[in-house]
mmCIF file of C-alpha atoms and ligand atoms in Angstrom:
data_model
loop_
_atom_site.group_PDB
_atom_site.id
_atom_site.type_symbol
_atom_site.label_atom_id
_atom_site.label_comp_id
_atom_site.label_asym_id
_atom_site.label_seq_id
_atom_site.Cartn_x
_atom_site.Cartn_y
_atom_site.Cartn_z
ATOM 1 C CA UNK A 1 0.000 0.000 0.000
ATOM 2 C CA UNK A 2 2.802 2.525 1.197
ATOM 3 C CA UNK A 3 4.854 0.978 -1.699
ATOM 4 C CA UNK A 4 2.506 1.520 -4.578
ATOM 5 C CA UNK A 5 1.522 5.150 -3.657
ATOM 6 C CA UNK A 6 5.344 5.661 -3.072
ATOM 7 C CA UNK A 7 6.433 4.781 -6.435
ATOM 8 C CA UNK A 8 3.094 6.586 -8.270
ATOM 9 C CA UNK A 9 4.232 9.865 -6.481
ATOM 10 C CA UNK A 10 7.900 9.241 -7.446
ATOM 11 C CA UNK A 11 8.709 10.634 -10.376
ATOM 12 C CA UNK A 12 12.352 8.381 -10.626
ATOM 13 C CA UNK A 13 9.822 5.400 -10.234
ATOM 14 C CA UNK A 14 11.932 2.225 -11.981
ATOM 15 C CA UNK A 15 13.436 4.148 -14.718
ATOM 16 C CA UNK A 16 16.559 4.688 -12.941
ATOM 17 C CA UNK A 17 17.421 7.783 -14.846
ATOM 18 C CA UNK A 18 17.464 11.064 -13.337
ATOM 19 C CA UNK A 19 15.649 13.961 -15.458
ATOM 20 C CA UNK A 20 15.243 18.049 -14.040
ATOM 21 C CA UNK A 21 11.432 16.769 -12.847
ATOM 22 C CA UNK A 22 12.715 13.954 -10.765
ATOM 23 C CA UNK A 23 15.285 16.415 -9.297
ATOM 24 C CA UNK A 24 12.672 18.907 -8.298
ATOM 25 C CA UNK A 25 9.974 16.457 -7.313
ATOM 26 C CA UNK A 26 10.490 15.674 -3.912
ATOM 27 C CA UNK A 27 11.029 17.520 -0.682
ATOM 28 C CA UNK A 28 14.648 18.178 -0.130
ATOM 29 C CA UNK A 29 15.724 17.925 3.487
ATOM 30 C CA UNK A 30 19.699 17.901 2.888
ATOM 31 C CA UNK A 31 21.677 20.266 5.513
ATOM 32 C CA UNK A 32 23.694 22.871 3.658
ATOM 33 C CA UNK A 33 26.832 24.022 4.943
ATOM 34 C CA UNK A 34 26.368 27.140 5.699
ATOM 35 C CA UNK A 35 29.555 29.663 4.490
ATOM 36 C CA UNK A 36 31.452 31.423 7.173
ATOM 37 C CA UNK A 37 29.729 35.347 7.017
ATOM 38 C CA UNK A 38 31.419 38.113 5.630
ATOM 39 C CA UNK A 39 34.420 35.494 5.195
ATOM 40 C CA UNK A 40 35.166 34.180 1.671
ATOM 41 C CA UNK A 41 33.968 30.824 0.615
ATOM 42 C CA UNK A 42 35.917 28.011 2.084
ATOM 43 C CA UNK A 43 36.096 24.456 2.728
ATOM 44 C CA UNK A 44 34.161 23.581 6.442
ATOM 45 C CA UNK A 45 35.167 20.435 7.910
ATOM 46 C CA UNK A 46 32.349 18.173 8.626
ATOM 47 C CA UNK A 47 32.086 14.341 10.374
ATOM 48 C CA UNK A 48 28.777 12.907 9.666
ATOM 49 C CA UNK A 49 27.761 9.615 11.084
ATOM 50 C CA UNK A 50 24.911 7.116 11.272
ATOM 51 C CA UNK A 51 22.879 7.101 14.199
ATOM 52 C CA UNK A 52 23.007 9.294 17.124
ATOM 53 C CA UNK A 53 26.867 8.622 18.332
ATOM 54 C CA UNK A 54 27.641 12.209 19.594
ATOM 55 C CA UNK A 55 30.575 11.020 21.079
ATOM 56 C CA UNK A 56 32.043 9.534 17.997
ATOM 57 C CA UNK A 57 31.317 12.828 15.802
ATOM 58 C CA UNK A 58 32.557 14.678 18.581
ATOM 59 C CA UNK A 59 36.110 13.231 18.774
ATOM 60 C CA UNK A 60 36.214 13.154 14.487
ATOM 61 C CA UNK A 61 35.511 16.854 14.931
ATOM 62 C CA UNK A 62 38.385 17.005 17.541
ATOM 63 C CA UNK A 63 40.570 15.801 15.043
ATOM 64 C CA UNK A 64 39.130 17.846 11.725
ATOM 65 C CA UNK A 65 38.695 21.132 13.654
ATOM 66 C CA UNK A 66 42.705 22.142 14.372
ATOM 67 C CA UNK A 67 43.516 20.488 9.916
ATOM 68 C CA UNK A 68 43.857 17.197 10.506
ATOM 69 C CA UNK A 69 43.012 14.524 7.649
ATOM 70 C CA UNK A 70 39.797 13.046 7.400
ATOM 71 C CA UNK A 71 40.773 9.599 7.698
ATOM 72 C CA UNK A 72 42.600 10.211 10.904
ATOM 73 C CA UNK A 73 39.581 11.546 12.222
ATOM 74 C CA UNK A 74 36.841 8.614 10.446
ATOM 75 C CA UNK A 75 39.658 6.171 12.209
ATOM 76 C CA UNK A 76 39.220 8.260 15.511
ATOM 77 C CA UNK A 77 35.862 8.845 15.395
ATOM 78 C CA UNK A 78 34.438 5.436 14.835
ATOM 79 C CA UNK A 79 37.097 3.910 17.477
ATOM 80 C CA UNK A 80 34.776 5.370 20.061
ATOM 81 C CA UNK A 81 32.198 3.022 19.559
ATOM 82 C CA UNK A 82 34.314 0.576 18.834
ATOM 83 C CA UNK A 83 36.229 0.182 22.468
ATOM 84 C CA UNK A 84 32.421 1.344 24.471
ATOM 85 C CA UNK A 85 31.211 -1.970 25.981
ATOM 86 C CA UNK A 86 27.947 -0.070 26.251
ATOM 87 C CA UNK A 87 26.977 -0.244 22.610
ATOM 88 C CA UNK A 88 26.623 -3.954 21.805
ATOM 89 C CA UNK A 89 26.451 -3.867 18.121
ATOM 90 C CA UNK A 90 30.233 -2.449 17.492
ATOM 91 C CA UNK A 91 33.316 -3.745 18.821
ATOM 92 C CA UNK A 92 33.779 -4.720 22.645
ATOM 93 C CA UNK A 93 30.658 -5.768 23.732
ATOM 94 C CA UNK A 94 29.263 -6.549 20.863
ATOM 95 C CA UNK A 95 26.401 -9.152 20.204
ATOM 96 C CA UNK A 96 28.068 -12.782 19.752
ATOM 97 C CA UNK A 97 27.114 -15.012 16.809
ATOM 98 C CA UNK A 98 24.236 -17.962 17.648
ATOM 99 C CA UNK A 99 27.407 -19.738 18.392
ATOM 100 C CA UNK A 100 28.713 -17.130 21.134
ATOM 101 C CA UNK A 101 32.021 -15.777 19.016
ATOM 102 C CA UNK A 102 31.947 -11.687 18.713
ATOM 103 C CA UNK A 103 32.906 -11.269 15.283
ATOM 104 C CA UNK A 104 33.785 -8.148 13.987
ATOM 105 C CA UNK A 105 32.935 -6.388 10.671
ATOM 106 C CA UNK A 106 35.295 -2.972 9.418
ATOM 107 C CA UNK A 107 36.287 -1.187 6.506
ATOM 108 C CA UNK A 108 37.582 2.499 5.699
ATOM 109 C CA UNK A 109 38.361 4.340 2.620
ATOM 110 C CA UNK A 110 40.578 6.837 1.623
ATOM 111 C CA UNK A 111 40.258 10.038 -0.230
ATOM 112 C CA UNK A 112 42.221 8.761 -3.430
ATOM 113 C CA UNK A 113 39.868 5.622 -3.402
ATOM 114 C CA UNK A 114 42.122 3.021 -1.305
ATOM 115 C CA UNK A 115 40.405 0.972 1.143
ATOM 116 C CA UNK A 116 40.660 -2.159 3.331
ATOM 117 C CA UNK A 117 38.529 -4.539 5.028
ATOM 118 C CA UNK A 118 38.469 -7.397 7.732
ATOM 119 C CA UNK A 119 35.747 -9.636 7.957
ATOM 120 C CA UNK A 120 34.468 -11.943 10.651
ATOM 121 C CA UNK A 121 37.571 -10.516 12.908
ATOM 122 C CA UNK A 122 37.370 -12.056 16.347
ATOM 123 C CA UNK A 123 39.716 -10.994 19.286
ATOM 124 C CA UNK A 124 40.463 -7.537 18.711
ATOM 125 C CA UNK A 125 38.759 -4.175 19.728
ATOM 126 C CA UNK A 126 39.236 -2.485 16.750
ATOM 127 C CA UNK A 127 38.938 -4.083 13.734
ATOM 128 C CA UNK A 128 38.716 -0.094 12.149
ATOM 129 C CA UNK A 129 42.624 0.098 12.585
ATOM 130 C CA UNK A 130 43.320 -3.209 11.647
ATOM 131 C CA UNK A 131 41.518 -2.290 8.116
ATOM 132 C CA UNK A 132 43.380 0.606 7.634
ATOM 133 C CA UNK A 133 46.314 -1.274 7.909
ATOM 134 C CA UNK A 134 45.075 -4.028 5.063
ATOM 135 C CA UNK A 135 44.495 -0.249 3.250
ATOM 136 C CA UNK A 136 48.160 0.417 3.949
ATOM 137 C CA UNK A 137 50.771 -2.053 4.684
ATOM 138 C CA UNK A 138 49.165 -5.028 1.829
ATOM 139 C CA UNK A 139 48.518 -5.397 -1.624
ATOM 140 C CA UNK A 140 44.826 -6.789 -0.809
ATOM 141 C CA UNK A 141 41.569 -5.072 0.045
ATOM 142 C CA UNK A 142 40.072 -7.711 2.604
ATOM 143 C CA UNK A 143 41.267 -10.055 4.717
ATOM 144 C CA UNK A 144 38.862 -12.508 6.710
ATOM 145 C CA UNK A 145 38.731 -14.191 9.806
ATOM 146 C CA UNK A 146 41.994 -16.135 11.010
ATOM 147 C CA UNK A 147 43.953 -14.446 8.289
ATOM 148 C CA UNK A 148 42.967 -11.327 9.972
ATOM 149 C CA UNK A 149 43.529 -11.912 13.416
ATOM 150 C CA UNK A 150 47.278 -13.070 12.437
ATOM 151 C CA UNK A 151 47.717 -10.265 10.288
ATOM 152 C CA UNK A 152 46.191 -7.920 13.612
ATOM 153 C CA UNK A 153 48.780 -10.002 15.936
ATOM 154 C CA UNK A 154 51.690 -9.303 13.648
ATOM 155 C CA UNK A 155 51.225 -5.960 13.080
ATOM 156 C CA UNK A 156 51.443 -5.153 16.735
ATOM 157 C CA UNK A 157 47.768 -5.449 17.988
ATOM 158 C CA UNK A 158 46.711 -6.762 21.141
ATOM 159 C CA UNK A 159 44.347 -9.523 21.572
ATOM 160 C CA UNK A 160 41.389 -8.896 24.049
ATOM 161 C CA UNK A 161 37.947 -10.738 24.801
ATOM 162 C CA UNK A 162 35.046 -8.955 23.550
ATOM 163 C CA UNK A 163 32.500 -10.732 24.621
ATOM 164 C CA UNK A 164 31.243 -8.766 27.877
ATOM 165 C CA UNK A 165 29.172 -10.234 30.923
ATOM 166 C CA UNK A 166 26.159 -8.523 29.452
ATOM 167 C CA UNK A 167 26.211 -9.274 26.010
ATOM 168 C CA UNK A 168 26.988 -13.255 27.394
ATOM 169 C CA UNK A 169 23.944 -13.288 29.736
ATOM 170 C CA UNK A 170 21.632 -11.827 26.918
ATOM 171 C CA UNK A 171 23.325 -14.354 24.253
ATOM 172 C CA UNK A 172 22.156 -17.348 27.555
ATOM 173 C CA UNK A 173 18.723 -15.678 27.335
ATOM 174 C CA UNK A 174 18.301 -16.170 23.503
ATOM 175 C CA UNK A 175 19.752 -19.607 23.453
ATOM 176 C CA UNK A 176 16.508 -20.701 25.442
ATOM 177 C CA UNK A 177 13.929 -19.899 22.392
ATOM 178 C CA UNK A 178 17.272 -19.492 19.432
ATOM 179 C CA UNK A 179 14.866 -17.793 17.439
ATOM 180 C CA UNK A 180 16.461 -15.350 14.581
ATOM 181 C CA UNK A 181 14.333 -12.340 14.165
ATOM 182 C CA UNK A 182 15.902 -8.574 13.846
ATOM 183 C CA UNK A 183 13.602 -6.094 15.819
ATOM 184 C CA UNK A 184 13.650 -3.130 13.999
ATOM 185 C CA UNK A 185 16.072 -0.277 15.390
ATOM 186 C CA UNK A 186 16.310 -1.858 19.068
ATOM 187 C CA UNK A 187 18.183 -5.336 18.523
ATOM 188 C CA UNK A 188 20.663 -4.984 16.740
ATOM 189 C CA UNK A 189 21.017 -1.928 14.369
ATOM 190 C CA UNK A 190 23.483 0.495 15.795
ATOM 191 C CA UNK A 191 26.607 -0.375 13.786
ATOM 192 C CA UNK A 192 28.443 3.073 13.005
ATOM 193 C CA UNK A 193 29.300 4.806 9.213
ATOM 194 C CA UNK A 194 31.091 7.998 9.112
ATOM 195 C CA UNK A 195 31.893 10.028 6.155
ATOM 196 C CA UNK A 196 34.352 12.886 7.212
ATOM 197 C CA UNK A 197 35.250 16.148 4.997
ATOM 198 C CA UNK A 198 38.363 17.901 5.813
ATOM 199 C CA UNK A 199 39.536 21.517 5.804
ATOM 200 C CA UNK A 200 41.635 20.722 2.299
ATOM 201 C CA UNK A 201 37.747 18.921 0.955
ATOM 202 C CA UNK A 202 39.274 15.562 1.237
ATOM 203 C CA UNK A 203 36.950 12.948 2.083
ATOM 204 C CA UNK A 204 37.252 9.632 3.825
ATOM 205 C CA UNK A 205 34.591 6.791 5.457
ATOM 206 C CA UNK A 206 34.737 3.957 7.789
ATOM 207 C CA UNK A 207 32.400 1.442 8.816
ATOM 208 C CA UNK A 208 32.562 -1.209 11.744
ATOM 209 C CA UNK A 209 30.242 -3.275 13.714
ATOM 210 C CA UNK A 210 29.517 -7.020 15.300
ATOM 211 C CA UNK A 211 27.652 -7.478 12.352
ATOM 212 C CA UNK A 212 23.531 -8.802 12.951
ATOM 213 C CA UNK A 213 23.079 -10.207 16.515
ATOM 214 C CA UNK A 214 22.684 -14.059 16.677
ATOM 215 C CA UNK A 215 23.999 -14.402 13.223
ATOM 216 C CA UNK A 216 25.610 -17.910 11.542
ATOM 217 C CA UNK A 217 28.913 -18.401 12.371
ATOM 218 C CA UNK A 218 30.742 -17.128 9.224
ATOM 219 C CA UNK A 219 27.753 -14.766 8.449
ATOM 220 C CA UNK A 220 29.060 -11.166 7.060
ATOM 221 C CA UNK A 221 26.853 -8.393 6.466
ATOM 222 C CA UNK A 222 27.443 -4.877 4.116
ATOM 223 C CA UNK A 223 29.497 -3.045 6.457
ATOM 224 C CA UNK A 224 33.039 -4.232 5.861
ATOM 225 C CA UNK A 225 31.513 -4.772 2.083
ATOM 226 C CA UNK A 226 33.344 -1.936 0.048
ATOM 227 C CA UNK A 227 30.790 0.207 -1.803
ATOM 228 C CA UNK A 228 27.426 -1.920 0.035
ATOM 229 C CA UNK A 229 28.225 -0.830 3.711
ATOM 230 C CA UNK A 230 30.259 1.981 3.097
ATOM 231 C CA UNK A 231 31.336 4.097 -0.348
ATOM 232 C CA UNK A 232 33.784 7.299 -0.917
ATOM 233 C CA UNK A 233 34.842 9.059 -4.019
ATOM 234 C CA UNK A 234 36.897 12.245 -3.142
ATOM 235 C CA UNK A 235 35.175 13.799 -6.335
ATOM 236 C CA UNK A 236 31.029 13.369 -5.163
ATOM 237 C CA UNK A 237 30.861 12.451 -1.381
ATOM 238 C CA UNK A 238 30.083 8.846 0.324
ATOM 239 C CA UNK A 239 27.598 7.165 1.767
ATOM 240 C CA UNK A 240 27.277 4.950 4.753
ATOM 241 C CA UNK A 241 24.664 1.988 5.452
ATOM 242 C CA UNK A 242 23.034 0.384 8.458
ATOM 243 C CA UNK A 243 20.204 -2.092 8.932
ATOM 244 C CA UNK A 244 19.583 -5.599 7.678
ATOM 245 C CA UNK A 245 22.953 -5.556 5.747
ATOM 246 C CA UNK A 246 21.744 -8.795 3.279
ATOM 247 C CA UNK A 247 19.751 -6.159 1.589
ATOM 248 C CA UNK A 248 22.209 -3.490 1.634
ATOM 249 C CA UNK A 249 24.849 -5.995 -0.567
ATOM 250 C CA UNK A 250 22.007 -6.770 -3.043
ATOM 251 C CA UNK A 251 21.748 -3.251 -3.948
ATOM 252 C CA UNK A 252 25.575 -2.165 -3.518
ATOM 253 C CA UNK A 253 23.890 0.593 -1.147
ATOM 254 C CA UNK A 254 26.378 3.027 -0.656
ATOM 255 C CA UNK A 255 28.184 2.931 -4.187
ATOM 256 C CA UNK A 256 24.147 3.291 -5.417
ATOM 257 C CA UNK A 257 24.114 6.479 -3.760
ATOM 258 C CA UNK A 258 27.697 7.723 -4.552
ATOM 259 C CA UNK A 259 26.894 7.431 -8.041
ATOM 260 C CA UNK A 260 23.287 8.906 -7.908
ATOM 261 C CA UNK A 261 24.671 11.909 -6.455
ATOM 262 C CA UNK A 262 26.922 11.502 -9.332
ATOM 263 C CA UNK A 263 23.954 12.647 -11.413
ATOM 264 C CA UNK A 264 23.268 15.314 -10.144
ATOM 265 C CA UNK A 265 21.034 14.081 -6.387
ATOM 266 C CA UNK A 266 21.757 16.194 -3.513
ATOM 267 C CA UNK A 267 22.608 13.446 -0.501
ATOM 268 C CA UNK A 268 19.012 13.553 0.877
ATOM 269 C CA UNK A 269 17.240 12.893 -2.497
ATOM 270 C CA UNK A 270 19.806 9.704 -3.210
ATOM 271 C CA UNK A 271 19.123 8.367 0.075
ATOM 272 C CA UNK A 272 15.408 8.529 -0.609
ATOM 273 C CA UNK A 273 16.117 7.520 -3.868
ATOM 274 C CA UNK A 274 18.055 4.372 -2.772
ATOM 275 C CA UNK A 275 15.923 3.550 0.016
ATOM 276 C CA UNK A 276 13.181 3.312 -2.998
ATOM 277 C CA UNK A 277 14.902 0.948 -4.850
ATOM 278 C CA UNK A 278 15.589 -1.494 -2.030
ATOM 279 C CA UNK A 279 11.247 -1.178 -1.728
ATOM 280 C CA UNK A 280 11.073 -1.969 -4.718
ATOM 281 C CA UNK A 281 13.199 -5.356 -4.945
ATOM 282 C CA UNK A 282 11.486 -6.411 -1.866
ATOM 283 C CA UNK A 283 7.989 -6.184 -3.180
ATOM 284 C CA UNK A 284 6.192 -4.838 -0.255
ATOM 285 C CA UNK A 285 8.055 -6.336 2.065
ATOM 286 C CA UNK A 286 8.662 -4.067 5.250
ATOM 287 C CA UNK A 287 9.880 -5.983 8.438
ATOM 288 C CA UNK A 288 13.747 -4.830 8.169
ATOM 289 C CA UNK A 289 15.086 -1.670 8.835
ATOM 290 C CA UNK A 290 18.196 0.494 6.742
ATOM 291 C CA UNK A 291 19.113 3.857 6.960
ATOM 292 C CA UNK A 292 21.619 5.749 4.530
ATOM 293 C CA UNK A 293 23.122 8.661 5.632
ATOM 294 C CA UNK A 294 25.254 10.754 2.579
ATOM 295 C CA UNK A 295 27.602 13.545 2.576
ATOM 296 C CA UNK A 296 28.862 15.676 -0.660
ATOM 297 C CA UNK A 297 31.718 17.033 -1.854
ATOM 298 C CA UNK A 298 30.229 20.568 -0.617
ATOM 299 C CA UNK A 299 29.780 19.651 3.004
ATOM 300 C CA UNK A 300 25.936 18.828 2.363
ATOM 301 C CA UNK A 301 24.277 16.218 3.926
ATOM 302 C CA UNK A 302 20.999 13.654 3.596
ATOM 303 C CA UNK A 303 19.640 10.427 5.251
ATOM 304 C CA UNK A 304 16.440 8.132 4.394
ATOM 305 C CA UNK A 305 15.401 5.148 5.948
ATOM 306 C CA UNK A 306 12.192 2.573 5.971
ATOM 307 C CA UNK A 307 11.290 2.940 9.276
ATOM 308 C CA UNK A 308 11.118 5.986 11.271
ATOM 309 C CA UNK A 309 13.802 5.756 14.385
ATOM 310 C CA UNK A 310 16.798 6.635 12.401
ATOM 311 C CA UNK A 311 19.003 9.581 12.769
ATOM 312 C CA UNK A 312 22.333 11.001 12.089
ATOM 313 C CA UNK A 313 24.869 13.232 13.505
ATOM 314 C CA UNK A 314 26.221 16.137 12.313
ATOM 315 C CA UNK A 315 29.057 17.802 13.871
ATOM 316 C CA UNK A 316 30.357 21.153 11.582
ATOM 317 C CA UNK A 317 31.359 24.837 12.907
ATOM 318 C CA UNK A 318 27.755 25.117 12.936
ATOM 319 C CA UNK A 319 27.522 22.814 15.556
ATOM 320 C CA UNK A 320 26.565 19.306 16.752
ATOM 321 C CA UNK A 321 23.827 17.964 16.029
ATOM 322 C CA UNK A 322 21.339 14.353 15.871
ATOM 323 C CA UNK A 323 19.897 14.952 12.906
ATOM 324 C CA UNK A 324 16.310 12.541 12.492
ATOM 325 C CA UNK A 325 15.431 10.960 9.202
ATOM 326 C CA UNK A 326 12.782 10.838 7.532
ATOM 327 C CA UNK A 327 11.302 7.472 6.575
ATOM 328 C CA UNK A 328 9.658 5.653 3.659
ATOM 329 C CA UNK A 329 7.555 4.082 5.684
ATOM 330 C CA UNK A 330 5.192 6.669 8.091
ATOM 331 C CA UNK A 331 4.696 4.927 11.004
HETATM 332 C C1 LIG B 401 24.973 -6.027 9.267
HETATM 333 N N1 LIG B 401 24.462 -3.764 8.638
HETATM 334 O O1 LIG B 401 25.843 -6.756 9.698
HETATM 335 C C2 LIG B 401 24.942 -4.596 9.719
HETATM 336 C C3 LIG B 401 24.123 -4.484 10.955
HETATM 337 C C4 LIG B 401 23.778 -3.083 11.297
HETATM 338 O O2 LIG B 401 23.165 -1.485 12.655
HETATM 339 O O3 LIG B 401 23.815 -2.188 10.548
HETATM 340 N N2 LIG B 401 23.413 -2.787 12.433
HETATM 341 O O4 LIG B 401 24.102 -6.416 8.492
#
């Protein structure tokens, strides 16, 4: 029902291609950043992130604020979540698979396009830094599971149980019923995407989580995926994903939005635009949850999602802020 009156308002409907109607047909929410006044127009750094993780935007900013790089400060920023024990769908702490492992989930990309990945990492706090050193000191793009951890060990990182008393007791608790069902925005959907813009407009992303609670042992979702979780090009912006990441890959999320903006899409109208086309695929299907959020070359930013609850944050000279989304689905 939503769906079908969805796509008959939509002027992109399934065509895919982007004419001036479709540009000017829907509501555009995206937050401009604002120029400096009387001051001449200049680059303003900004750290954008999914959901409302103040504390990770807040220490990005810390780094972007006095010049430095934006993927020191995506590193920094998501790192936060990583090593808080409080947030149990990102590093320490973290959910366990049905099996009781925490495996971890990262990527991060770099303004001329390099990136790494670790998949199904167990053992280490932040699988973030252990990506960015896949990025840096290999030839490859991903490495997965024990490959990982030895490469982690070897390049100096130290090993560490993740699995907390809280996230083991709650992991007890579902063993009694094992039943697999996402609840939408409570269970398990806080994994962290941050797109960062620095004060020379280079851009950089990172994405890391424990991946969907309760998962199959060997399960990975979009985040560490490069271009479904998580997608940068230093010439349009990037795009971050979170949600029911099966859904995410099948659409290659974040490069889908990368590239719409590509066309011409300010942030918020690709989000909307690529939250339509997962809709679509899924035929009115509507029990999973994803939010996008997007940032531009310009410092401007978007986010969609299918069910209300989501929200980004937004930390700029302008301020910090949680910004909410606005949903495909009403209510
Ligand atoms: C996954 N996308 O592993 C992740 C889960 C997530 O917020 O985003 N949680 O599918």
């Amino acid at each position: 029902m939503h769906r079908r009156k969805f796509l008959r308002n939509s002027s992109l409907g399934s065509a895919g291609l982007l004419g001036a109607t479709a540009l000017t047909a829907c509501k555009d929410t995206t937050v401009q950043n604002q120029p400096i006044a009387g001051s001449p127009p200049q680059i303003k750094p900004v750290a954008v992130c999914t959901w409302d993780f103040g504390n990770a935007t807040g220490k990005a900013w810390s780094v972007l604020e006095p010049g430095g790089s934006a993927l020191d400060a995506v590193e920094a920023g998501v790192m936060v979540e990583e090593a808080d024990p409080n947030n149990q769908t990102v590093g320490l702490g973290g959910r366990p698979d049905r099996d009781g492992h925490v495996t971890l989930d990262a990527c991060i990309m770099d303004p001329e396009g390099h990136c790494g990945s670790v998949m199904a990492l167990e053992g280490f706090v932040h699988p973030v830094s252990v990506a960015r050193k896949v990025m840096e000191e290999t030839p490859h793009v991903i490495l997965v599971g024990e490959g990982a951890a030895q490469f982690a060990l070897e390049q100096g990182f130290e090993q560490a149980n993740l699995l907390t008393e809280a996230s083991r007791l709650e992991w007890e608790e579902w063993k009694k019923e094992a039943e697999y069902k996402p609840i939408i925005n409570i269970e398990n959907h806080d994994t962290i995407g941050m797109i960062t813009l620095d004060a020379n407009g280079r851009m950089a992303g990172a994405c890391t989580t424990s991946g969907m609670a309760y998962k199959m042992r060997g399960r990975v979702g979009d985040s560490p995926v490069i271009g479904a979780g998580l997608y940068v090009d230093d010439e349009i912006g990037g795009a971050a994903a979170t949600g029911v990441g099966e859904e995410v890959v099948r659409m290659v999320g974040s490069f889908l939005i990368v590239e719409l903006m590509r066309q011409g899409l300010s942030p918020q109208q690709a989000c909307e635009e690529g939250v339509r086309r997962i809709m679509k695929r899924n035929q009115g299907r509507t029990d999973f949850q994803i939010g996008f959020v997007a940032l531009n070359k310009k410092g401007e930013s978007g986010a969609f999602c299918i069910h209300p609850g989501f929200s980004y944050r937004r930390y700029d000279s302008d301020g910090h802020r949680n910004v909410p989304s606005e949903s495909y689905l009403k209510s």
